GROMACS .gro file of N, CA and C in nm:
model
  477
    1MET      N    1   0.653  -0.210  -1.608
    1MET     CA    2   0.678  -0.325  -1.550
    1MET      C    3   0.525  -0.331  -1.557
    2THR      N    4   0.443  -0.445  -1.591
    2THR     CA    5   0.241  -0.452  -1.552
    2THR      C    6   0.238  -0.562  -1.524
    3VAL      N    7   0.151  -0.527  -1.389
    3VAL     CA    8   0.122  -0.660  -1.322
    3VAL      C    9   0.022  -0.714  -1.306
    4GLU      N   10  -0.119  -0.654  -1.387
    4GLU     CA   11  -0.222  -0.700  -1.417
    4GLU      C   12  -0.241  -0.817  -1.441
    5ALA      N   13  -0.201  -0.888  -1.497
    5ALA     CA   14  -0.219  -1.020  -1.542
    5ALA      C   15  -0.209  -1.128  -1.409
    6GLY      N   16  -0.107  -1.042  -1.320
    6GLY     CA   17  -0.105  -1.164  -1.181
    6GLY      C   18  -0.188  -1.105  -1.081
    7THR      N   19  -0.255  -1.012  -1.093
    7THR     CA   20  -0.326  -0.941  -0.973
    7THR      C   21  -0.436  -0.992  -0.970
    8THR      N   22  -0.509  -1.007  -0.810
    8THR     CA   23  -0.639  -1.026  -0.787
    8THR      C   24  -0.668  -1.019  -0.650
    9ARG      N   25  -0.773  -1.009  -0.603
    9ARG     CA   26  -0.851  -0.926  -0.528
    9ARG      C   27  -0.806  -1.076  -0.445
   10LEU      N   28  -0.717  -1.048  -0.318
   10LEU     CA   29  -0.718  -1.144  -0.202
   10LEU      C   30  -0.859  -1.159  -0.101
   11GLY      N   31  -0.862  -1.217  -0.041
   11GLY     CA   32  -0.942  -1.256   0.035
   11GLY      C   33  -0.927  -1.317   0.161
   12PRO      N   34  -0.981  -1.336   0.234
   12PRO     CA   35  -0.998  -1.437   0.377
   12PRO      C   36  -0.859  -1.593   0.389
   13PRO      N   37  -0.933  -1.662   0.281
   13PRO     CA   38  -0.799  -1.782   0.253
   13PRO      C   39  -0.663  -1.735   0.224
   14ASP      N   40  -0.635  -1.606   0.166
   14ASP     CA   41  -0.520  -1.569   0.161
   14ASP      C   42  -0.432  -1.513   0.290
   15ALA      N   43  -0.485  -1.519   0.381
   15ALA     CA   44  -0.470  -1.446   0.478
   15ALA      C   45  -0.306  -1.467   0.545
   16GLY      N   46  -0.275  -1.600   0.595
   16GLY     CA   47  -0.114  -1.667   0.567
   16GLY      C   48  -0.008  -1.569   0.484
   17GLU      N   49  -0.061  -1.567   0.390
   17GLU     CA   50   0.049  -1.540   0.298
   17GLU      C   51   0.040  -1.402   0.315
   18LEU      N   52  -0.035  -1.358   0.256
   18LEU     CA   53  -0.036  -1.183   0.296
   18LEU      C   54   0.039  -1.175   0.467
   19LEU      N   55   0.002  -1.213   0.531
   19LEU     CA   56   0.047  -1.172   0.651
   19LEU      C   57   0.266  -1.208   0.677
   20THR      N   58   0.229  -1.286   0.575
   20THR     CA   59   0.388  -1.359   0.631
   20THR      C   60   0.473  -1.246   0.438
   21LEU      N   61   0.376  -1.172   0.393
   21LEU     CA   62   0.470  -1.072   0.317
   21LEU      C   63   0.457  -0.941   0.381
   22GLN      N   64   0.385  -0.872   0.459
   22GLN     CA   65   0.355  -0.809   0.500
   22GLN      C   66   0.470  -0.791   0.612
   23LEU      N   67   0.479  -0.863   0.742
   23LEU     CA   68   0.616  -0.872   0.799
   23LEU      C   69   0.711  -0.902   0.739
   24ALA      N   70   0.761  -0.986   0.615
   24ALA     CA   71   0.859  -0.898   0.523
   24ALA      C   72   0.931  -0.804   0.467
   25ALA      N   73   0.796  -0.748   0.408
   25ALA     CA   74   0.792  -0.598   0.366
   25ALA      C   75   0.795  -0.488   0.471
   26TRP      N   76   0.760  -0.538   0.594
   26TRP     CA   77   0.737  -0.333   0.688
   26TRP      C   78   0.879  -0.368   0.773
   27VAL      N   79   0.943  -0.507   0.754
   27VAL     CA   80   1.080  -0.499   0.821
   27VAL      C   81   1.147  -0.352   0.786
   28ARG      N   82   1.189  -0.343   0.669
   28ARG     CA   83   1.269  -0.265   0.655
   28ARG      C   84   1.204  -0.046   0.641
   29GLU      N   85   1.113  -0.063   0.653
   29GLU     CA   86   1.018   0.040   0.795
   29GLU      C   87   1.033   0.063   0.826
   30GLY      N   88   1.040  -0.049   0.974
   30GLY     CA   89   1.054  -0.064   1.104
   30GLY      C   90   1.240  -0.033   1.132
   31ARG      N   91   1.303  -0.077   1.031
   31ARG     CA   92   1.403  -0.051   1.089
   31ARG      C   93   1.455   0.132   1.048
   32THR      N   94   1.391   0.185   0.926
   32THR     CA   95   1.354   0.322   0.933
   32THR      C   96   1.356   0.394   1.018
   33ALA      N   97   1.250   0.335   1.035
   33ALA     CA   98   1.146   0.422   1.169
   33ALA      C   99   1.233   0.399   1.302
   34GLY      N  100   1.296   0.314   1.361
   34GLY     CA  101   1.356   0.283   1.415
   34GLY      C  102   1.264   0.240   1.519
   35THR      N  103   1.168   0.149   1.488
   35THR     CA  104   1.064   0.075   1.584
   35THR      C  105   0.986  -0.042   1.509
   36ILE      N  106   0.961  -0.094   1.550
   36ILE     CA  107   0.894  -0.219   1.545
   36ILE      C  108   0.767  -0.175   1.569
   37GLU      N  109   0.704  -0.057   1.634
   37GLU     CA  110   0.590  -0.035   1.733
   37GLU      C  111   0.532   0.021   1.528
   38ILE      N  112   0.516  -0.035   1.425
   38ILE     CA  113   0.434  -0.022   1.345
   38ILE      C  114   0.326  -0.117   1.360
   39PRO      N  115   0.202  -0.080   1.273
   39PRO     CA  116   0.062  -0.138   1.253
   39PRO      C  117   0.096  -0.264   1.145
   40PRO      N  118   0.146  -0.236   1.052
   40PRO     CA  119   0.187  -0.393   1.018
   40PRO      C  120   0.230  -0.493   1.053
   41LEU      N  121   0.378  -0.420   1.131
   41LEU     CA  122   0.452  -0.546   1.203
   41LEU      C  123   0.373  -0.612   1.297
   42GLN      N  124   0.308  -0.531   1.411
   42GLN     CA  125   0.200  -0.589   1.484
   42GLN      C  126   0.071  -0.627   1.462
   43GLU      N  127   0.042  -0.649   1.419
   43GLU     CA  128  -0.091  -0.775   1.265
   43GLU      C  129  -0.069  -0.890   1.341
   44GLY      N  130  -0.175  -0.994   1.383
   44GLY     CA  131  -0.115  -1.099   1.389
   44GLY      C  132  -0.232  -1.140   1.271
   45LEU      N  133  -0.315  -1.247   1.218
   45LEU     CA  134  -0.325  -1.307   1.166
   45LEU      C  135  -0.461  -1.306   1.137
   46ALA      N  136  -0.534  -1.303   1.266
   46ALA     CA  137  -0.625  -1.311   1.303
   46ALA      C  138  -0.689  -1.156   1.201
   47ASP      N  139  -0.627  -1.056   1.275
   47ASP     CA  140  -0.630  -0.903   1.205
   47ASP      C  141  -0.558  -0.906   1.074
   48VAL      N  142  -0.540  -0.928   1.004
   48VAL     CA  143  -0.490  -0.959   0.832
   48VAL      C  144  -0.647  -1.045   0.793
   49GLU      N  145  -0.692  -1.163   0.823
   49GLU     CA  146  -0.808  -1.182   0.866
   49GLU      C  147  -0.948  -1.104   0.838
   50ALA      N  148  -0.958  -1.042   0.949
   50ALA     CA  149  -1.012  -0.932   0.935
   50ALA      C  150  -1.038  -0.789   0.857
   51ALA      N  151  -0.911  -0.756   0.854
   51ALA     CA  152  -0.922  -0.663   0.726
   51ALA      C  153  -0.945  -0.768   0.596
   52LEU      N  154  -0.929  -0.859   0.570
   52LEU     CA  155  -0.928  -0.899   0.380
   52LEU      C  156  -1.081  -0.923   0.407
   53ALA      N  157  -1.129  -0.975   0.512
   53ALA     CA  158  -1.341  -0.991   0.529
   53ALA      C  159  -1.357  -0.852   0.502
   54ASP      N  160  -1.350  -0.729   0.558
   54ASP     CA  161  -1.351  -0.589   0.548
   54ASP      C  162  -1.442  -0.554   0.440
   55PRO      N  163  -1.563  -0.544   0.394
   55PRO     CA  164  -1.587  -0.502   0.247
   55PRO      C  165  -1.556  -0.371   0.209
   56ALA      N  166  -1.548  -0.282   0.349
   56ALA     CA  167  -1.518  -0.152   0.259
   56ALA      C  168  -1.364  -0.098   0.235
   57VAL      N  169  -1.254  -0.212   0.277
   57VAL     CA  170  -1.129  -0.247   0.224
   57VAL      C  171  -1.155  -0.354   0.070
   58THR      N  172  -1.070  -0.294   0.005
   58THR     CA  173  -0.987  -0.397  -0.101
   58THR      C  174  -0.849  -0.394  -0.084
   59THR      N  175  -0.773  -0.516  -0.118
   59THR     CA  176  -0.723  -0.578  -0.073
   59THR      C  177  -0.654  -0.642  -0.222
   60TRP      N  178  -0.557  -0.605  -0.277
   60TRP     CA  179  -0.552  -0.659  -0.445
   60TRP      C  180  -0.384  -0.728  -0.406
   61GLY      N  181  -0.343  -0.810  -0.434
   61GLY     CA  182  -0.217  -0.895  -0.430
   61GLY      C  183  -0.165  -0.944  -0.584
   62TYR      N  184  -0.057  -0.953  -0.584
   62TYR     CA  185   0.034  -0.999  -0.735
   62TYR      C  186   0.092  -1.100  -0.727
   63ARG      N  187   0.073  -1.141  -0.767
   63ARG     CA  188   0.133  -1.350  -0.762
   63ARG      C  189   0.252  -1.321  -0.877
   64GLY      N  190   0.347  -1.397  -0.880
   64GLY     CA  191   0.435  -1.421  -0.998
   64GLY      C  192   0.369  -1.539  -1.095
   65PRO      N  193   0.503  -1.584  -1.141
   65PRO     CA  194   0.429  -1.758  -1.236
   65PRO      C  195   0.476  -1.843  -1.133
   66THR      N  196   0.503  -1.859  -1.018
   66THR     CA  197   0.471  -1.950  -0.972
   66THR      C  198   0.441  -1.972  -0.846
   67GLY      N  199   0.311  -1.857  -0.846
   67GLY     CA  200   0.194  -1.851  -0.735
   67GLY      C  201   0.236  -1.785  -0.654
   68ARG      N  202   0.367  -1.759  -0.612
   68ARG     CA  203   0.382  -1.663  -0.499
   68ARG      C  204   0.397  -1.531  -0.540
   69LEU      N  205   0.303  -1.487  -0.343
   69LEU     CA  206   0.232  -1.375  -0.369
   69LEU      C  207   0.416  -1.301  -0.304
   70LEU      N  208   0.397  -1.201  -0.493
   70LEU     CA  209   0.483  -1.081  -0.441
   70LEU      C  210   0.486  -0.942  -0.438
   71ALA      N  211   0.335  -0.904  -0.381
   71ALA     CA  212   0.324  -0.734  -0.334
   71ALA      C  213   0.182  -0.735  -0.345
   72THR      N  214   0.147  -0.627  -0.275
   72THR     CA  215  -0.008  -0.673  -0.204
   72THR      C  216  -0.012  -0.451  -0.212
   73VAL      N  217  -0.160  -0.412  -0.207
   73VAL     CA  218  -0.192  -0.313  -0.194
   73VAL      C  219  -0.298  -0.297  -0.136
   74ARG      N  220  -0.405  -0.224  -0.066
   74ARG     CA  221  -0.527  -0.208  -0.042
   74ARG      C  222  -0.553  -0.036  -0.061
   75THR      N  223  -0.676  -0.038  -0.072
   75THR     CA  224  -0.820   0.073  -0.072
   75THR      C  225  -0.878   0.059  -0.016
   76SER      N  226  -0.924   0.193   0.005
   76SER     CA  227  -1.075   0.245   0.056
   76SER      C  228  -1.071   0.326   0.077
   77MET      N  229  -1.236   0.382   0.079
   77MET     CA  230  -1.268   0.519   0.068
   77MET      C  231  -1.254   0.627   0.170
   78ILE      N  232  -1.237   0.756   0.179
   78ILE     CA  233  -1.245   0.811   0.289
   78ILE      C  234  -1.363   0.908   0.335
   79ASP      N  235  -1.433   0.916   0.199
   79ASP     CA  236  -1.524   1.000   0.184
   79ASP      C  237  -1.584   0.989   0.045
   80GLU      N  238  -1.692   1.090  -0.002
   80GLU     CA  239  -1.736   1.027  -0.167
   80GLU      C  240  -1.610   1.034  -0.265
   81ARG      N  241  -1.545   1.127  -0.209
   81ARG     CA  242  -1.429   1.145  -0.381
   81ARG      C  243  -1.288   1.080  -0.327
   82THR      N  244  -1.268   1.095  -0.223
   82THR     CA  245  -1.148   1.030  -0.155
   82THR      C  246  -1.109   0.940  -0.105
   83ALA      N  247  -0.988   0.858  -0.179
   83ALA     CA  248  -0.956   0.732  -0.188
   83ALA      C  249  -0.826   0.682  -0.044
   84PHE      N  250  -0.837   0.591  -0.026
   84PHE     CA  251  -0.737   0.546   0.093
   84PHE      C  252  -0.617   0.459  -0.002
   85VAL      N  253  -0.506   0.481  -0.001
   85VAL     CA  254  -0.395   0.388  -0.055
   85VAL      C  255  -0.309   0.330   0.071
   86GLY      N  256  -0.339   0.191   0.103
   86GLY     CA  257  -0.253   0.181   0.171
   86GLY      C  258  -0.163  -0.001   0.200
   87ARG      N  259  -0.040   0.003   0.252
   87ARG     CA  260   0.042  -0.144   0.257
   87ARG      C  261   0.050  -0.156   0.168
   88LEU      N  262   0.101  -0.091   0.068
   88LEU     CA  263   0.182  -0.114  -0.063
   88LEU      C  264   0.336  -0.153  -0.014
   89GLY      N  265   0.318  -0.303  -0.006
   89GLY     CA  266   0.447  -0.397  -0.024
   89GLY      C  267   0.457  -0.503  -0.084
   90VAL      N  268   0.606  -0.512  -0.126
   90VAL     CA  269   0.655  -0.597  -0.232
   90VAL      C  270   0.761  -0.670  -0.107
   91VAL      N  271   0.775  -0.755  -0.161
   91VAL     CA  272   0.868  -0.855  -0.075
   91VAL      C  273   0.998  -0.837  -0.100
   92PRO      N  274   1.118  -0.783  -0.034
   92PRO     CA  275   1.220  -0.730   0.001
   92PRO      C  276   1.287  -0.783  -0.133
   93ASP      N  277   1.305  -0.917  -0.218
   93ASP     CA  278   1.468  -0.958  -0.285
   93ASP      C  279   1.386  -0.897  -0.428
   94LEU      N  280   1.257  -0.821  -0.411
   94LEU     CA  281   1.242  -0.812  -0.543
   94LEU      C  282   1.195  -0.662  -0.537
   95ILE      N  283   1.259  -0.579  -0.466
   95ILE     CA  284   1.245  -0.416  -0.445
   95ILE      C  285   1.296  -0.337  -0.567
   96ARG      N  286   1.261  -0.238  -0.615
   96ARG     CA  287   1.338  -0.164  -0.695
   96ARG      C  288   1.314  -0.258  -0.820
   97GLN      N  289   1.236  -0.325  -0.867
   97GLN     CA  290   1.235  -0.377  -0.929
   97GLN      C  291   1.108  -0.351  -1.065
   98GLY      N  292   1.030  -0.209  -0.947
   98GLY     CA  293   0.922  -0.151  -1.105
   98GLY      C  294   0.773  -0.231  -1.056
   99ILE      N  295   0.788  -0.314  -0.989
   99ILE     CA  296   0.675  -0.356  -0.875
   99ILE      C  297   0.611  -0.270  -0.804
  100GLY      N  298   0.629  -0.233  -0.737
  100GLY     CA  299   0.564  -0.097  -0.600
  100GLY      C  300   0.496   0.027  -0.711
  101GLY      N  301   0.573   0.038  -0.820
  101GLY     CA  302   0.450   0.138  -0.878
  101GLY      C  303   0.417   0.048  -0.991
  102ALA      N  304   0.388  -0.035  -1.022
  102ALA     CA  305   0.291  -0.098  -1.089
  102ALA      C  306   0.152  -0.138  -1.010
  103MET      N  307   0.202  -0.139  -0.864
  103MET     CA  308   0.082  -0.214  -0.786
  103MET      C  309  -0.007  -0.083  -0.758
  104LEU      N  310   0.108   0.071  -0.751
  104LEU     CA  311  -0.018   0.178  -0.691
  104LEU      C  312  -0.070   0.218  -0.803
  105ARG      N  313   0.023   0.232  -0.953
  105ARG     CA  314  -0.066   0.231  -1.061
  105ARG      C  315  -0.216   0.177  -1.090
  106LEU      N  316  -0.196   0.027  -1.024
  106LEU     CA  317  -0.308  -0.073  -1.086
  106LEU      C  318  -0.425   0.003  -0.985
  107ALA      N  319  -0.381   0.011  -0.835
  107ALA     CA  320  -0.462   0.079  -0.733
  107ALA      C  321  -0.552   0.149  -0.736
  108GLU      N  322  -0.492   0.224  -0.805
  108GLU     CA  323  -0.541   0.412  -0.832
  108GLU      C  324  -0.586   0.384  -0.967
  109SER      N  325  -0.575   0.305  -1.081
  109SER     CA  326  -0.666   0.273  -1.196
  109SER      C  327  -0.815   0.191  -1.133
  110ARG      N  328  -0.823   0.109  -1.048
  110ARG     CA  329  -0.968   0.028  -1.000
  110ARG      C  330  -1.050   0.169  -0.930
  111LEU      N  331  -0.957   0.256  -0.854
  111LEU     CA  332  -1.094   0.354  -0.783
  111LEU      C  333  -1.188   0.426  -0.885
  112THR      N  334  -1.290   0.405  -0.870
  112THR     CA  335  -1.373   0.499  -0.958
  112THR      C  336  -1.474   0.626  -0.860
  113GLY      N  337  -1.472   0.718  -0.908
  113GLY     CA  338  -1.541   0.837  -0.868
  113GLY      C  339  -1.486   0.932  -0.766
  114VAL      N  340  -1.326   0.877  -0.801
  114VAL     CA  341  -1.229   0.945  -0.673
  114VAL      C  342  -1.183   1.069  -0.790
  115SER      N  343  -1.144   1.163  -0.660
  115SER     CA  344  -1.079   1.288  -0.777
  115SER      C  345  -0.969   1.350  -0.667
  116ARG      N  346  -0.959   1.228  -0.561
  116ARG     CA  347  -0.783   1.248  -0.456
  116ARG      C  348  -0.793   1.156  -0.380
  117ILE      N  349  -0.642   1.142  -0.350
  117ILE     CA  350  -0.600   1.016  -0.322
  117ILE      C  351  -0.493   0.983  -0.264
  118GLU      N  352  -0.501   0.940  -0.137
  118GLU     CA  353  -0.413   0.960   0.035
  118GLU      C  354  -0.371   0.916   0.057
  119LEU      N  355  -0.286   0.869   0.105
  119LEU     CA  356  -0.184   0.743   0.189
  119LEU      C  357  -0.099   0.781   0.312
  120VAL      N  358  -0.028   0.739   0.368
  120VAL     CA  359   0.050   0.793   0.490
  120VAL      C  360   0.153   0.697   0.501
  121THR      N  361   0.252   0.736   0.527
  121THR     CA  362   0.403   0.614   0.520
  121THR      C  363   0.481   0.740   0.650
  122GLY      N  364   0.607   0.679   0.679
  122GLY     CA  365   0.698   0.721   0.750
  122GLY      C  366   0.741   0.853   0.766
  123ILE      N  367   0.720   0.862   0.864
  123ILE     CA  368   0.792   1.064   0.864
  123ILE      C  369   0.991   1.033   0.831
  124HIS      N  370   1.026   0.931   0.823
  124HIS     CA  371   1.151   0.936   0.829
  124HIS      C  372   1.177   0.831   0.702
  125SER      N  373   1.079   0.775   0.638
  125SER     CA  374   1.083   0.716   0.571
  125SER      C  375   1.159   0.808   0.431
  126LEU      N  376   1.245   0.837   0.409
  126LEU     CA  377   1.250   0.917   0.250
  126LEU      C  378   1.279   0.884   0.111
  127ASP      N  379   1.269   0.740   0.172
  127ASP     CA  380   1.294   0.614  -0.011
  127ASP      C  381   1.133   0.633  -0.052
  128ASN      N  382   1.020   0.659   0.059
  128ASN     CA  383   0.899   0.652   0.071
  128ASN      C  384   0.883   0.768  -0.005
  129HIS      N  385   0.879   0.835   0.088
  129HIS     CA  386   0.871   0.975   0.020
  129HIS      C  387   0.906   1.011  -0.151
  130ALA      N  388   0.999   0.993  -0.181
  130ALA     CA  389   1.079   0.986  -0.358
  130ALA      C  390   1.020   0.919  -0.421
  131PHE      N  391   0.922   0.826  -0.381
  131PHE     CA  392   0.895   0.713  -0.459
  131PHE      C  393   0.778   0.740  -0.448
  132TYR      N  394   0.676   0.817  -0.359
  132TYR     CA  395   0.544   0.833  -0.393
  132TYR      C  396   0.550   1.007  -0.468
  133ALA      N  397   0.629   1.092  -0.471
  133ALA     CA  398   0.688   1.156  -0.502
  133ALA      C  399   0.690   1.162  -0.634
  134ARG      N  400   0.707   1.111  -0.677
  134ARG     CA  401   0.777   0.988  -0.823
  134ARG      C  402   0.603   1.001  -0.906
  135HIS      N  403   0.545   0.963  -0.838
  135HIS     CA  404   0.391   0.939  -0.888
  135HIS      C  405   0.304   1.013  -0.812
  136GLY      N  406   0.387   1.160  -0.800
  136GLY     CA  407   0.258   1.238  -0.744
  136GLY      C  408   0.218   1.304  -0.693
  137TYR      N  409   0.258   1.251  -0.552
  137TYR     CA  410   0.203   1.270  -0.447
  137TYR      C  411   0.278   1.322  -0.347
  138LYS      N  412   0.200   1.473  -0.292
  138LYS     CA  413   0.269   1.549  -0.194
  138LYS      C  414   0.249   1.507  -0.058
  139ILE      N  415   0.382   1.573   0.003
  139ILE     CA  416   0.297   1.542   0.170
  139ILE      C  417   0.256   1.703   0.219
  140VAL      N  418   0.145   1.678   0.250
  140VAL     CA  419   0.027   1.733   0.321
  140VAL      C  420   0.046   1.784   0.462
  141SER      N  421   0.083   1.693   0.539
  141SER     CA  422   0.033   1.686   0.620
  141SER      C  423   0.173   1.609   0.762
  142ALA      N  424   0.239   1.632   0.820
  142ALA     CA  425   0.330   1.534   0.916
  142ALA      C  426   0.232   1.529   1.061
  143ASP      N  427   0.258   1.442   1.133
  143ASP     CA  428   0.240   1.375   1.242
  143ASP      C  429   0.363   1.334   1.349
  144GLU      N  430   0.445   1.422   1.396
  144GLU     CA  431   0.551   1.403   1.472
  144GLU      C  432   0.538   1.297   1.581
  145ALA      N  433   0.457   1.316   1.653
  145ALA     CA  434   0.365   1.212   1.799
  145ALA      C  435   0.394   1.066   1.716
  146GLU      N  436   0.266   1.069   1.574
  146GLU     CA  437   0.281   0.941   1.520
  146GLU      C  438   0.395   0.893   1.482
  147GLY      N  439   0.472   0.998   1.411
  147GLY     CA  440   0.598   0.919   1.302
  147GLY      C  441   0.562   0.905   1.185
  148THR      N  442   0.441   0.936   1.131
  148THR     CA  443   0.405   0.984   0.972
  148THR      C  444   0.375   1.041   0.896
  149VAL      N  445   0.375   1.076   0.804
  149VAL     CA  446   0.311   1.181   0.689
  149VAL      C  447   0.250   1.117   0.624
  150ARG      N  448   0.098   1.243   0.589
  150ARG     CA  449   0.008   1.207   0.423
  150ARG      C  450   0.038   1.272   0.375
  151LEU      N  451   0.025   1.178   0.256
  151LEU     CA  452   0.038   1.240   0.143
  151LEU      C  453  -0.064   1.248   0.021
  152ALA      N  454  -0.070   1.322  -0.041
  152ALA     CA  455  -0.171   1.364  -0.162
  152ALA      C  456  -0.164   1.432  -0.315
  153LYS      N  457  -0.275   1.383  -0.361
  153LYS     CA  458  -0.308   1.359  -0.455
  153LYS      C  459  -0.380   1.385  -0.517
  154ASN      N  460  -0.425   1.467  -0.601
  154ASN     CA  461  -0.534   1.518  -0.729
  154ASN      C  462  -0.548   1.461  -0.835
  155VAL      N  463  -0.664   1.385  -0.872
  155VAL     CA  464  -0.684   1.337  -0.994
  155VAL      C  465  -0.787   1.385  -1.080
  156HIS      N  466  -0.792   1.365  -1.177
  156HIS     CA  467  -0.895   1.423  -1.303
  156HIS      C  468  -0.933   1.310  -1.216
  157LEU      N  469  -1.096   1.303  -1.208
  157LEU     CA  470  -1.230   1.278  -1.146
  157LEU      C  471  -1.177   1.059  -1.231
  158ILE      N  472  -1.202   1.016  -1.154
  158ILE     CA  473  -1.194   0.836  -1.263
  158ILE      C  474  -1.334   0.757  -1.237
  159GLU      N  475  -1.367   0.766  -1.315
  159GLU     CA  476  -1.466   0.706  -1.348
  159GLU      C  477  -1.517   0.556  -1.348
   0.00000   0.00000   0.00000
């Protein structure tokens, strides 16, 4: 699947729709973790607006033919050569249809000057672990207290 044509950079005017997608997409993660005390489920509209206004964070959204926001992913830089990919989410009614993988590839393709990409997911989110492994990511650390694992992928320098 390709998402290029329907993907745009989201901004503060998209906050309400992004919050709705975020809440819907992360309920499954919360169930897997056994708690709703995970950041995507704790944020409010002001938090989402602030993230969308942050120049250090790029949030991409994929809209279907009707204009509905179907998926999102955000990127930022950890250091000069290391990027962070986060908040990769797809509406629940369209998971397992290739949209998440397409969004991950899109996010990776838009990173420049990068030789490593990192991300975080739930320690018990085995479906996520398998998804990211299929895309070349490996678990590099776990934080039992936070209930998270950090995954990373070394890439040929993206210019």
